[in-house]
Short mmCIF file of C-alpha atoms in Angstrom, two decimals:
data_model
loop_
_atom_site.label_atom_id
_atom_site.label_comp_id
_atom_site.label_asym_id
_atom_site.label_seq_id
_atom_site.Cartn_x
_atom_site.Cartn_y
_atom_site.Cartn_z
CA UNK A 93 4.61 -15.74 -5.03
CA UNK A 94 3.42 -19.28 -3.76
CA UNK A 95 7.13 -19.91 -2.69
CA UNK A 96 6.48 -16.19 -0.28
CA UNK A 97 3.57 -17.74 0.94
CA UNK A 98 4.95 -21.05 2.01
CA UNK A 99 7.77 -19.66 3.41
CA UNK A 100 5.32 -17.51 6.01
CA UNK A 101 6.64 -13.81 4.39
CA UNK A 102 3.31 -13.29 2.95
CA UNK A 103 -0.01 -13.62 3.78
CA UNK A 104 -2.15 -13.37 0.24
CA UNK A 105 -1.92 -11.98 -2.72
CA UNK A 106 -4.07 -9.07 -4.36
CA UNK A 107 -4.71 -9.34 -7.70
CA UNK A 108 -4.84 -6.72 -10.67
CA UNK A 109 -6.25 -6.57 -13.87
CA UNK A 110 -3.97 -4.49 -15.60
CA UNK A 111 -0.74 -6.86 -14.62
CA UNK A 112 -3.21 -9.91 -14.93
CA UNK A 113 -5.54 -11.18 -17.60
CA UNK A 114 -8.64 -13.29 -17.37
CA UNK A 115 -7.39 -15.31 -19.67
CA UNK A 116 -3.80 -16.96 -19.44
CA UNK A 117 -1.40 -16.02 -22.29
CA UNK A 118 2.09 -16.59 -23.05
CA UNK A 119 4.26 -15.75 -19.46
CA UNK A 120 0.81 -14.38 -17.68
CA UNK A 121 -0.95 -16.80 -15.79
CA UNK A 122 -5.30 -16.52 -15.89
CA UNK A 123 -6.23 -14.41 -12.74
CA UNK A 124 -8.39 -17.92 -11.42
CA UNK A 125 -5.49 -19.84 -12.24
CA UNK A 126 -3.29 -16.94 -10.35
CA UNK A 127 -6.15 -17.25 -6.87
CA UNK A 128 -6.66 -20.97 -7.20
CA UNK A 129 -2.61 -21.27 -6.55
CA UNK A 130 -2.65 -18.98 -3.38
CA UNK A 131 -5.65 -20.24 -2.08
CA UNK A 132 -4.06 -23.79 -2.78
CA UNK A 133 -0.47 -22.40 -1.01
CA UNK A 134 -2.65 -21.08 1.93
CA UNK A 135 -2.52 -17.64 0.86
CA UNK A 136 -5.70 -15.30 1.08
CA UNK A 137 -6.46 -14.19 -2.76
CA UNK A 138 -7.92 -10.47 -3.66
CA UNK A 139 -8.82 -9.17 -7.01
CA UNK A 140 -9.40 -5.40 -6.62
CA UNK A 141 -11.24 -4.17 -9.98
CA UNK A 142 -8.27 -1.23 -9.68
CA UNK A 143 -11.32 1.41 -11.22
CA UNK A 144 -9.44 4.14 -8.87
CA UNK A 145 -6.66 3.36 -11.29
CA UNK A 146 -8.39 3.33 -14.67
CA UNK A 147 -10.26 6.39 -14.44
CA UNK A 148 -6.97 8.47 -13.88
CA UNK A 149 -5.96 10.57 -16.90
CA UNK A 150 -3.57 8.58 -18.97
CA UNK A 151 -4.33 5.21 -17.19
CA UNK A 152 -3.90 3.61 -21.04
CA UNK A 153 -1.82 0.35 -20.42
CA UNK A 154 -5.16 -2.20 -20.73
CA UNK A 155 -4.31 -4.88 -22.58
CA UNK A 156 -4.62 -7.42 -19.96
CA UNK A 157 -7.40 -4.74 -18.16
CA UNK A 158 -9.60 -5.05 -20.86
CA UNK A 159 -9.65 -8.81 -21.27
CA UNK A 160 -11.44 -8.91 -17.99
CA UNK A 161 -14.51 -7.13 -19.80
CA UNK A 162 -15.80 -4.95 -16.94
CA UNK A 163 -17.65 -2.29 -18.06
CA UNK A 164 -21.40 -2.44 -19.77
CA UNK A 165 -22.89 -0.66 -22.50
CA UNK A 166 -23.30 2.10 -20.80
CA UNK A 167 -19.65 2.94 -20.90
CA UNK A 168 -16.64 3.37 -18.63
CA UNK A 169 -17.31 5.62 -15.40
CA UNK A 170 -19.60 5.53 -12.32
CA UNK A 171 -20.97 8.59 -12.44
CA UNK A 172 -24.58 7.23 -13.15
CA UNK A 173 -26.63 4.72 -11.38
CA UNK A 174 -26.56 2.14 -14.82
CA UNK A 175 -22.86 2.47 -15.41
CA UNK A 176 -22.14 1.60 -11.36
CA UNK A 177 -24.98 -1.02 -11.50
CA UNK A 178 -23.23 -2.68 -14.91
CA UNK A 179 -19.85 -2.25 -13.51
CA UNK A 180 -20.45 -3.86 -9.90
CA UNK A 181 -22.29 -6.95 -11.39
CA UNK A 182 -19.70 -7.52 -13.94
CA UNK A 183 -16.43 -6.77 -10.92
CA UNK A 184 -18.60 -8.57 -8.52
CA UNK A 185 -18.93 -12.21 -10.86
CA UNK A 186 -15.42 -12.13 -12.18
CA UNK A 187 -14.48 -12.21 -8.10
CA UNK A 188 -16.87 -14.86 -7.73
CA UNK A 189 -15.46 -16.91 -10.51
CA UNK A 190 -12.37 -16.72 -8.78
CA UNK A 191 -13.47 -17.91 -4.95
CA UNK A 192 -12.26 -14.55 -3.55
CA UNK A 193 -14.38 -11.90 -1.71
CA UNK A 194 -16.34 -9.52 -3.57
CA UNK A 195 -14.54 -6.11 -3.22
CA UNK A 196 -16.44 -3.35 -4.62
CA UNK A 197 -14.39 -0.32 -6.78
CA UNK A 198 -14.21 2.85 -6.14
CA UNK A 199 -12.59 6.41 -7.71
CA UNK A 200 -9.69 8.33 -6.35
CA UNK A 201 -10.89 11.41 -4.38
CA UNK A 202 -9.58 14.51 -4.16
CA UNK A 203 -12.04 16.05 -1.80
CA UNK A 204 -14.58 14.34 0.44
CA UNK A 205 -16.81 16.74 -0.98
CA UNK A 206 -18.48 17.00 -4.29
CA UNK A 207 -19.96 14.88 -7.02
CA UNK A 208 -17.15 12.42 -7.16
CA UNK A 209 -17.13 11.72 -3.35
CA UNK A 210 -21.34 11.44 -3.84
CA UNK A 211 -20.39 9.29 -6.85
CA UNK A 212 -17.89 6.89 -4.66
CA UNK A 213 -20.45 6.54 -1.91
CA UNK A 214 -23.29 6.02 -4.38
CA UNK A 215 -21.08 2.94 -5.88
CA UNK A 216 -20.49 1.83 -2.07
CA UNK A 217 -24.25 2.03 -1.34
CA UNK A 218 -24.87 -0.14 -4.48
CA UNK A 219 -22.40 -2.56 -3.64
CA UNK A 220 -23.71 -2.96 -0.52
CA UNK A 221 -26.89 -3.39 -1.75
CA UNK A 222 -25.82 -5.86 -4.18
CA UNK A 223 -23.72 -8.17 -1.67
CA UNK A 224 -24.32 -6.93 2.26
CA UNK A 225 -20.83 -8.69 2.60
CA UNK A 226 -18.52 -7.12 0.31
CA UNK A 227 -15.92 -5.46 1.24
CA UNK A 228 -14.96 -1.88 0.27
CA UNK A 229 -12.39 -0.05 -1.30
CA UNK A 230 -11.35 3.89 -0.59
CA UNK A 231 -8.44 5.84 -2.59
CA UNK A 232 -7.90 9.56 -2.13
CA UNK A 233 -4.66 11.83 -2.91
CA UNK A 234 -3.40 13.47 -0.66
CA UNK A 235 -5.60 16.45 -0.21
CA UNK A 236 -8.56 14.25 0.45
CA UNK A 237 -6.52 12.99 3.77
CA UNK A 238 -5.57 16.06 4.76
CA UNK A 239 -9.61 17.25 4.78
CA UNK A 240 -9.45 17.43 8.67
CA UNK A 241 -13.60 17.23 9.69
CA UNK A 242 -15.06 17.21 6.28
CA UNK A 243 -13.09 13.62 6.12
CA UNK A 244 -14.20 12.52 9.30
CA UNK A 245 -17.46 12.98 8.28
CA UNK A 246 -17.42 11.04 5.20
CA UNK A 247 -15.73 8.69 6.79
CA UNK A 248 -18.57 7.83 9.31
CA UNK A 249 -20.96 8.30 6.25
CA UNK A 250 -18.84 5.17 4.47
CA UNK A 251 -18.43 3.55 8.12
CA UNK A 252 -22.83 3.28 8.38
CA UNK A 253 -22.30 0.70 5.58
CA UNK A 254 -20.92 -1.67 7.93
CA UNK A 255 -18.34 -3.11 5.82
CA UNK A 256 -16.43 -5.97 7.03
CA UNK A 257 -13.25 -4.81 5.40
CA UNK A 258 -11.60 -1.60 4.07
CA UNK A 259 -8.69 -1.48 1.23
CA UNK A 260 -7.36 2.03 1.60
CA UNK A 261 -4.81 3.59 -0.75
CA UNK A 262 -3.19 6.69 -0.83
CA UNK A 263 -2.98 7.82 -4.61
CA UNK A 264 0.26 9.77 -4.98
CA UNK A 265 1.01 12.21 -8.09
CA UNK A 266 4.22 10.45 -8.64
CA UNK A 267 6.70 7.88 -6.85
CA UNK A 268 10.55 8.66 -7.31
CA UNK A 269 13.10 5.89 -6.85
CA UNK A 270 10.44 3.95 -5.57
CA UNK A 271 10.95 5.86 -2.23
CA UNK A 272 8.47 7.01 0.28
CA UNK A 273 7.34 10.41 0.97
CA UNK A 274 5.12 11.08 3.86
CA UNK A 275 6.11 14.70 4.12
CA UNK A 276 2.64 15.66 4.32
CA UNK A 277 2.07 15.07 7.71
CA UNK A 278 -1.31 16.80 7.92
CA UNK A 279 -2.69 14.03 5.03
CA UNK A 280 -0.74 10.76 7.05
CA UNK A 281 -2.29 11.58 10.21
CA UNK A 282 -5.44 12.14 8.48
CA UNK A 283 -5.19 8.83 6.96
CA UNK A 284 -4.03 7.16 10.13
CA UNK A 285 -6.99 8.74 12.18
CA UNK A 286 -9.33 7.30 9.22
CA UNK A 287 -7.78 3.74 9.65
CA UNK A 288 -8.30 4.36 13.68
CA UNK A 289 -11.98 4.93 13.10
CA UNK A 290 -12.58 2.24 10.70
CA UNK A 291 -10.60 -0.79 12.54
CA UNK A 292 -12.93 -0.24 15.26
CA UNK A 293 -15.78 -2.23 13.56
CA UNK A 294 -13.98 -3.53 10.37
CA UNK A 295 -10.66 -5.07 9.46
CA UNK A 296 -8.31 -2.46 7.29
CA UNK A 297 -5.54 -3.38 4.21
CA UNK A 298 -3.28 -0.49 3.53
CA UNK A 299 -2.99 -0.95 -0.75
CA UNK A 300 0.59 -0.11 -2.12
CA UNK A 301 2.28 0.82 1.53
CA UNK A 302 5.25 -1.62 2.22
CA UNK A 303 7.26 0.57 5.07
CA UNK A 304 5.11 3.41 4.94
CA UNK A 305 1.93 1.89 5.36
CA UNK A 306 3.82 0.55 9.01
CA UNK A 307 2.47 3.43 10.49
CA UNK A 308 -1.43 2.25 9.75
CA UNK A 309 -0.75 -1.07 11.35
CA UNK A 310 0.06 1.02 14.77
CA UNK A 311 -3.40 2.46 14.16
CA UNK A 312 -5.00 -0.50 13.76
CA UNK A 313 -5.13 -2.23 10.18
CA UNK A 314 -4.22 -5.78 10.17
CA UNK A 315 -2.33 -5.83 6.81
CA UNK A 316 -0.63 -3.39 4.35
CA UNK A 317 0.36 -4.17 0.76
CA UNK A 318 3.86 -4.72 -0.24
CA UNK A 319 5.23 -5.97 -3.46
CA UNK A 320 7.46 -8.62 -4.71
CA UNK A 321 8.76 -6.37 -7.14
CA UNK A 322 10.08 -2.59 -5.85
CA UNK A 323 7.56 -0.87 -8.48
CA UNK A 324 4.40 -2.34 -6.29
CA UNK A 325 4.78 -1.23 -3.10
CA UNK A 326 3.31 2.30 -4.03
CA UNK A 327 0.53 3.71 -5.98
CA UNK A 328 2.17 5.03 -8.99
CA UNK A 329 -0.25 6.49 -11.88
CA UNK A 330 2.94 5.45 -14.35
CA UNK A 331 2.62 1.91 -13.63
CA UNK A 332 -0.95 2.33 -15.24
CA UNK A 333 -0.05 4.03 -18.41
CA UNK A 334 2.59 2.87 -21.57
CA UNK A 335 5.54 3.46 -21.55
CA UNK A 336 8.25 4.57 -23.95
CA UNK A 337 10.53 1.29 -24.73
CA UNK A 338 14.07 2.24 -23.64
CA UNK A 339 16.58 0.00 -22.27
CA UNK A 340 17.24 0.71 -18.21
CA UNK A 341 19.43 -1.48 -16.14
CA UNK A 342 18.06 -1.01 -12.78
CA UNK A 343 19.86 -0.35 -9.51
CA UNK A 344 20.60 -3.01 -6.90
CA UNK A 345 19.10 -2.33 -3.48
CA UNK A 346 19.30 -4.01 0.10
CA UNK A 347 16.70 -3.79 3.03
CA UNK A 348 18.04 -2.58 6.19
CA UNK A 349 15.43 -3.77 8.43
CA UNK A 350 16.66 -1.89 12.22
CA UNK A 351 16.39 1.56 10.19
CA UNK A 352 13.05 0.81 8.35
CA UNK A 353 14.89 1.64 4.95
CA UNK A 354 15.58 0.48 1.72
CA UNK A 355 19.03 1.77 0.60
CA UNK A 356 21.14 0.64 -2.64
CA UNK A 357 23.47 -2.08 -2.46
CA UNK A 358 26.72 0.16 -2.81
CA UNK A 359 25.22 1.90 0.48
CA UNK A 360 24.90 -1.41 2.16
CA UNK A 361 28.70 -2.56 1.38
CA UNK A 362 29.48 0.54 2.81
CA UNK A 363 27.76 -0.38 5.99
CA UNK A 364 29.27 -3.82 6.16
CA UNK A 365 32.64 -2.40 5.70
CA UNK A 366 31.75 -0.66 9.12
CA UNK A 367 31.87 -4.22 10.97
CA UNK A 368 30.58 -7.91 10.23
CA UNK A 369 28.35 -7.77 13.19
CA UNK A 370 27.13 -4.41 13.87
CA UNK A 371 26.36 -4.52 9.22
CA UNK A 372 24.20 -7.84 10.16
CA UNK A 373 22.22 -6.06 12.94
CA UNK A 374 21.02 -3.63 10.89
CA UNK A 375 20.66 -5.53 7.89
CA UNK A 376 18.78 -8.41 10.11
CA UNK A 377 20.63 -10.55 8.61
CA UNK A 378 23.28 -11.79 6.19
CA UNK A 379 23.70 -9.83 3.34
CA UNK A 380 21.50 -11.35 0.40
CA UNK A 381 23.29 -12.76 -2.47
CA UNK A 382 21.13 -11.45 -5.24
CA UNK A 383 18.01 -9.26 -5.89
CA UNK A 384 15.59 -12.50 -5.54
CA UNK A 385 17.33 -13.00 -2.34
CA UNK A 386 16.65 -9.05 -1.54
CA UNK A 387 13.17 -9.62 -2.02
CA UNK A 388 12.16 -12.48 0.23
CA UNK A 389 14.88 -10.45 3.30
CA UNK A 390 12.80 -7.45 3.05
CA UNK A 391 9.01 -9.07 2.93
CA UNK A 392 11.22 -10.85 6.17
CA UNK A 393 11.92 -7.61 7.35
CA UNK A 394 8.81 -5.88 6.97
CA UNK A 395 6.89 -8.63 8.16
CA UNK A 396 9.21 -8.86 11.71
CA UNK A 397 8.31 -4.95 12.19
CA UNK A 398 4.31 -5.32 11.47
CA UNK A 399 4.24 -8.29 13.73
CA UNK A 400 6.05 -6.64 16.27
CA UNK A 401 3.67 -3.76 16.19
CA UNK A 402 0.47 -6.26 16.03
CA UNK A 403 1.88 -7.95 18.63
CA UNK A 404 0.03 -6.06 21.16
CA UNK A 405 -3.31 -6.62 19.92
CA UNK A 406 -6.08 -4.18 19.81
CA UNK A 407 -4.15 -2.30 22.17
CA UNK A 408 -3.40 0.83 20.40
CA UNK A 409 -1.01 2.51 23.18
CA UNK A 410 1.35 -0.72 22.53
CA UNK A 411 1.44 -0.61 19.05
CA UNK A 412 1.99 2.81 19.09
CA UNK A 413 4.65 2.51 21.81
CA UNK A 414 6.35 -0.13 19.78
CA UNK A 415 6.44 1.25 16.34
CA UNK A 416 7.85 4.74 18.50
CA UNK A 417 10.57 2.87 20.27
CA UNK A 418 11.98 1.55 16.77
CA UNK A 419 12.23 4.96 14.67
CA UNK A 420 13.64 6.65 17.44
CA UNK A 421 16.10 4.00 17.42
CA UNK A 422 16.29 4.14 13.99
CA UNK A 423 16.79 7.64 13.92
CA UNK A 424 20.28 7.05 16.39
CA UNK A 425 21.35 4.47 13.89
CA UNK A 426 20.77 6.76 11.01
CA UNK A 427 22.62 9.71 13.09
CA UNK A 428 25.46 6.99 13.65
CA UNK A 429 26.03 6.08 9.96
CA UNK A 430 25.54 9.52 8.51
CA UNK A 431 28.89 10.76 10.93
CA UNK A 432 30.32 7.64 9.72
CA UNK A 433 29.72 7.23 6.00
CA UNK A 434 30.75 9.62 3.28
CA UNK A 435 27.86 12.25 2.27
CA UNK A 436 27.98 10.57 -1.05
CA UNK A 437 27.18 7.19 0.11
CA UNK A 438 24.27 8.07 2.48
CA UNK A 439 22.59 11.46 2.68
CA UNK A 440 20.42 13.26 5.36
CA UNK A 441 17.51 12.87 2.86
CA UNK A 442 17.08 9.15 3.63
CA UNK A 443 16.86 9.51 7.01
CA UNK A 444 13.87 12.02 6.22
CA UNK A 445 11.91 10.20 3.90
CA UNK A 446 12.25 6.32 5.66
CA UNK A 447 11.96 7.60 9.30
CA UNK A 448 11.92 10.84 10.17
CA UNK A 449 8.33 11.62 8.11
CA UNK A 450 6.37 8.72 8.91
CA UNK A 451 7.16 9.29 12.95
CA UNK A 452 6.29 12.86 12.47
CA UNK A 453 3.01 11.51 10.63
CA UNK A 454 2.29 8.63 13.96
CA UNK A 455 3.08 11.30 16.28
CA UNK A 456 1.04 13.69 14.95
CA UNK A 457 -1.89 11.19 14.96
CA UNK A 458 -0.94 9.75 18.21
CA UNK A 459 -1.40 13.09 20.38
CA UNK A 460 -4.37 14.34 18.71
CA UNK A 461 -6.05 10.84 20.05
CA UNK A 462 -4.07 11.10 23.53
CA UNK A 463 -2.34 7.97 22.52
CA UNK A 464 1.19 9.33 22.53
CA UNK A 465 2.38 8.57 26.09
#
């Protein structure tokens, strides 16, 4: 983590309280000790209460949650003015004991309609209330992105609070192979359009997004979450719940940073059997020796492509130029490899789901706002 940050592949670190207690224990650091060190390395340090998570049917896996004590007598929910009141006080002092910002909770949506979207704006309202510079959080699945105007409208409802930051997340039903699915184009573009309106007055973190969250940064958020480990980078409701002990030996994968993608080791040897120097091109570099080396080549990797799209500054028409120019180029590579490579060592499917869907998603977004030129 600290060695991430000190090597410039990270910027901060957010931090949970179901993968960190408040107080340290054998092989888990204390969260303060946890933000004292990134703060100390230069990092920026979040703790995000995660509430989206714990209210999720089956969210059971609290043993470090529940040491952070964040819920009052009035029990576990925020569907009533004394359980949000209880719950921001007791979210907003643990963040305080740490030296980070306050960042208030939130639920996941499904709708921006209905009690639970009153219920999320009611906690934002609080929050506000209780700290006029706290930033906010918003989570929705993907049928709250996909809401066309009823978003938008709850949206600029959230936007009046003047937040100085946003943490979006996109809540998905499940994550398989720890691979990205953005097929939903309607729900990306929404989610891209709501990042659009809110990086107009506020700064915006994509939560959980590592490649797929690239598309956000053409839209205007200044950061998206990755992960050190593969099982961080998105929102997956199993990471919050037990798990059945069984013994897994987990495949070996290697970031190939000119196609965007993240593809399994065996596919990458393939690829460097192609040629020494076209292999390193699209690897972006040499081929990493293990899967600690992986880890810091593709935070490299990822963090090359969102500075390349930042690059142009506010200047949305340049970011969204730039992040164009490299999937349709990743999209040739792809086409390249996949007449190249057996069928069994690299399928159409990963072309889809790494390129293909999140350009769909930007373009879709792009020419509603007459910013695809």
């Amino acid at each position: 983590m600290t060695q991430a940050l000190a090597a410039g592949l990270a910027d901060g670190v957010i931090i949970s309280p179901f993968h960190t207690p408040r107080v340290s224990i054998p092989r888990h650091q204390a969260g303060a000790t946890v933000s004292a060190a990134v703060i100390a390395a230069g990092g920026e340090a979040v703790f995000d209460a995660s509430t989206h998570a714990r209210l999720l049917p089956g969210s059971d896996d609290v043993l470090h949650y529940d040491t952070w004590q964040l819920w009052g007598p009035s029990g576990i929910g925020l569907d009533s003015d004394a359980k949000r009141l209880e719950h921001l006080e007791r979210v907003f002092a643990r963040q305080r004991e740490m030296s980070v910002p306050t960042l208030a909770p939130t639920l996941t949506l499904e709708s921006p309609l209905g009690q639970a979207a009153d219920d999320a704006f009611r906690t934002a309202e609080l929050a506000r209330g209780l700290d006029p510079a706290c930033w906010q959080t918003l989570a929705g699945r993907r049928s709250f992105w996909r809401a066309g105007s009823d978003l938008d409208a709850y949206i600029g409802q959230l936007a009046s609070l003047r937040a100085p930051c946003w943490a979006l997340t996109v809540v998905n039903d499940i994550v398989v192979d720890n691979v990205p699915d953005l097929a939903d184009t309607e729900a990306f573009s929404g989610l891209l359009r709501t990042v659009h309106s809110l990086s107009q007055r506020a700064r915006v973190i994509i939560c959980h997004a590592d490649y797929a969250g690239v598309p956000a940064v053409a839209a205007g958020a200044s950061d998206i979450g990755a992960g050190w480990d593969r099982g961080m980078r998105f929102f997956d409701p199993r990471s919050f719940q037990l798990t059945t002990p069984g013994i897994q030996i987990p495949a070996s994968y290697v970031t190939q940073g000119r196609l965007g993608a993240v593809l399994r080791r065996d596919t990458g040897d393939a690829i460097a059997r192609l040629g020494d120097a076209f292999a390193t091109t699209l690897r972006g570099g040499p081929m990493p020796a293990d899967d600690t080396a992986e880890r810091s080549h593709h935070l490299r990797q990822l963090r090359d492509l969102v500075n390349a799209v930042s690059g142009h500054g506010v200047a949305r028409p340049g970011r969204i130029g730039e992040l164009r120019n490299f999937y349709e180029r990743s999209m040739a590579d792809f086409d390249s490899l996949l007449t190249r490579l057996p069928r069994t060592t690299l399928q159409e499917s990963s072309r889809m789901r790494w390129v293909e869907q999140p350009y769909r998603a930007l373009k879709a977004y792009a020419e509603a706002e007459g910013l695809w030129l």
